[in-house]
């Protein structure tokens, strides 16, 4: 076991990357020293204040300005603004001696070898032997950097490449130097995964390492194919976005966000340093890219790139004329065929058999990619799964190239390549000849990969801390309907996994949740509600609510809402512990479900909130009741109870959504001392299972239903109504917002009781359901629901 502990780190260089890395270490509770150079001259503001170059404010200006800008940026690099207090700033002249007290020094200065070497020379004077020292470079060979440094330095030195933004992109490449100690690599590999929440990949010291070598190849191929196939910028983005499991920003919009200059820098590096790469010429920049570089059309940072915003209109660059034009709607027959295929992995077979321009694009694209990745082994990695891991974690692909090849069929993939004049590396043919028909296989819940030297399927290391639902779904299935799959996680714990579109909660999901509680109470010890989709749940099925309300089927709607409420209460009052595992979006009903579980094990990247106001209703699955209950539980003797209740009221009324699990504690959605946060989502289900098991073993007892919720009645209702009147009068909210807010006020005050009273949860649930139903009879609510269903955006009417 590696006993190394990271309590404090030093980050040298506070640019976008350095500040982002510093923030992510602060996110996980590590003390950070962030250093940068001393300015050589005063700026105008400093001159006006009469400051000198000697003053501390001036000497730390660069580092402080960089960190401040980073903390203001969106999306935020930090889970909670208070975590920024874990970062201490300084400069490389006055504060460099402080690196003697840290456990890890990370250099993130400009990408120039001479400057990096100077920094290392300086650092070595103060570094305590045994301290980890790494460089966050995206392409400079690691072996050049530690030349001339001491034995101890070289032993503890390697590359650690974070992708930008450090909080959000999961790839953490570790690149050994010629003398890096194996224990250092092992430590960083484990630390990246367990503490930083990353996918750690040990790469070889080759140009651009793994992620950028393959990723830039993919982008450069597209740059060359666009004109060859007569495609437009928006067509390529349509073909390379969510339909194939890539980010919404697809190709060109991603380049705009990252910056064209960053991409060009890496592409040029590969072109110069990989003369023997069979795709060498592909890394040469096409004319339109050179022209864009000359014009400084670098993307978001310069206000224009492949896209440009003029007022509210988004213009697109025409790659032939290099002039901006209005963007056009795009459609392809092949893409229409995939609309009914929910799972991305099942779409690839259909996409490559398309008979239109899209089909041709995919065949060309995948043929080139398959050839390229097969030829990069063993050059950039000995194991094929590392290439897939790097592309998924660094570029946000849902599936890596070898997984896509498997989905199309290895032999079918070779046919595509031959048709395009390409061929796979010889080891692929050897693999087929040895009887292995795929790159991956699943056995006993674990994923195996084809190991080239051994010519056999070997288990991917490091899976023991994970539960991968895709791997156990078939073998461990206990129950299934169209909304959920219930799996046995082992050790007496069940998991209820949503399978609906965007994991919305409708009748089938509620039936599945009740079934899961029944099964767990009968034969098991606990229940986890978790899935590994893109989002935990975007809430109740509003399409179903809209249909019932539009048809004026109010009795059925009343029953449906009661069923939702009863299911949430079942989560809370069952005889077994229930643990919710939200991640991604957990909105509306997804949030209500989390709030009714005995414990929440949230992924740090959880965007959770009660957003029902946006569709013209109040939370009706127990959320309004729960906020009143939680306010009541925080009332303290001599408190101004109205102020406490008002905070909870505003959380719903303003449809506040936490932008990380840590912010959800501030909103009262997660509870301190009860709920926990995990940084690595891959560990989430396993962690939730462990907590469910622990609660069962500690003697979990079915809770007694609450009848002691203190509501404030008329006193609170009066205050709320005065407030909502004032907000409408000052045009801060619309007339319909006013109506919804007053309904919520009535529920959270416990009605118009003449004095503060203790009531039951059921009393509040009945008020909540009544208010929800009455809002469903309003035309403006139906307009809001319809608008949300059509556009995915809230309507203010």
mmCIF file of N, CA and C in Angstrom, residues 3 31 43 74 243 270 328 341 417 463 597 617 633 642 653 685 705 739 758 795:
data_model
loop_
_atom_site.group_PDB
_atom_site.id
_atom_site.type_symbol
_atom_site.label_atom_id
_atom_site.label_comp_id
_atom_site.label_asym_id
_atom_site.label_seq_id
_atom_site.Cartn_x
_atom_site.Cartn_y
_atom_site.Cartn_z
ATOM 1 N N UNK A 3 1.745 4.683 1.140
ATOM 2 C CA UNK A 3 1.330 5.457 2.329
ATOM 3 C C UNK A 3 1.331 6.969 2.088
ATOM 4 N N UNK A 31 -5.184 21.745 0.534
ATOM 5 C CA UNK A 31 -4.630 23.087 0.708
ATOM 6 C C UNK A 31 -3.750 23.396 -0.509
ATOM 7 N N UNK A 43 0.592 48.940 -13.431
ATOM 8 C CA UNK A 43 -0.480 49.282 -14.365
ATOM 9 C C UNK A 43 -1.082 50.636 -13.952
ATOM 10 N N UNK A 74 -17.736 31.029 -16.020
ATOM 11 C CA UNK A 74 -18.832 30.063 -16.062
ATOM 12 C C UNK A 74 -18.540 29.072 -17.175
ATOM 13 N N UNK A 243 -25.947 12.624 -31.479
ATOM 14 C CA UNK A 243 -26.412 11.427 -32.200
ATOM 15 C C UNK A 243 -25.385 10.304 -32.105
ATOM 16 N N UNK A 270 2.391 17.691 -33.541
ATOM 17 C CA UNK A 270 2.341 16.308 -34.046
ATOM 18 C C UNK A 270 2.969 16.250 -35.447
ATOM 19 N N UNK A 328 -28.159 27.438 -41.074
ATOM 20 C CA UNK A 328 -29.294 26.771 -41.724
ATOM 21 C C UNK A 328 -29.642 25.501 -40.955
ATOM 22 N N UNK A 341 -33.916 4.881 -31.803
ATOM 23 C CA UNK A 341 -32.894 4.055 -31.117
ATOM 24 C C UNK A 341 -32.332 4.861 -29.947
ATOM 25 N N UNK A 417 -13.174 -0.277 -44.014
ATOM 26 C CA UNK A 417 -11.839 0.268 -44.236
ATOM 27 C C UNK A 417 -11.350 -0.071 -45.634
ATOM 28 N N UNK A 463 -11.197 -2.326 -11.630
ATOM 29 C CA UNK A 463 -12.673 -2.285 -11.642
ATOM 30 C C UNK A 463 -13.304 -2.656 -10.313
ATOM 31 N N UNK A 597 -35.353 9.825 0.245
ATOM 32 C CA UNK A 597 -34.571 8.624 0.572
ATOM 33 C C UNK A 597 -33.966 8.796 1.969
ATOM 34 N N UNK A 617 -46.517 24.979 -12.056
ATOM 35 C CA UNK A 617 -47.096 24.269 -10.900
ATOM 36 C C UNK A 617 -46.153 24.399 -9.703
ATOM 37 N N UNK A 633 -37.886 21.739 10.993
ATOM 38 C CA UNK A 633 -36.800 21.058 11.717
ATOM 39 C C UNK A 633 -35.625 21.990 12.039
ATOM 40 N N UNK A 642 -40.221 32.924 10.787
ATOM 41 C CA UNK A 642 -40.682 33.355 9.451
ATOM 42 C C UNK A 642 -39.524 33.473 8.470
ATOM 43 N N UNK A 653 -39.696 28.945 -5.000
ATOM 44 C CA UNK A 653 -40.296 30.031 -5.781
ATOM 45 C C UNK A 653 -39.376 30.564 -6.861
ATOM 46 N N UNK A 685 -22.373 4.068 -7.429
ATOM 47 C CA UNK A 685 -23.302 2.973 -7.092
ATOM 48 C C UNK A 685 -22.685 2.070 -6.021
ATOM 49 N N UNK A 705 -44.074 7.646 11.338
ATOM 50 C CA UNK A 705 -44.571 8.773 10.520
ATOM 51 C C UNK A 705 -44.658 10.053 11.349
ATOM 52 N N UNK A 739 -49.873 33.890 -8.868
ATOM 53 C CA UNK A 739 -50.876 32.886 -8.484
ATOM 54 C C UNK A 739 -50.183 31.620 -7.962
ATOM 55 N N UNK A 758 -48.862 22.083 15.232
ATOM 56 C CA UNK A 758 -48.136 20.887 14.784
ATOM 57 C C UNK A 758 -49.071 20.050 13.921
ATOM 58 N N UNK A 795 -41.410 28.958 -20.082
ATOM 59 C CA UNK A 795 -42.109 30.109 -20.669
ATOM 60 C C UNK A 795 -42.527 31.028 -19.532
#
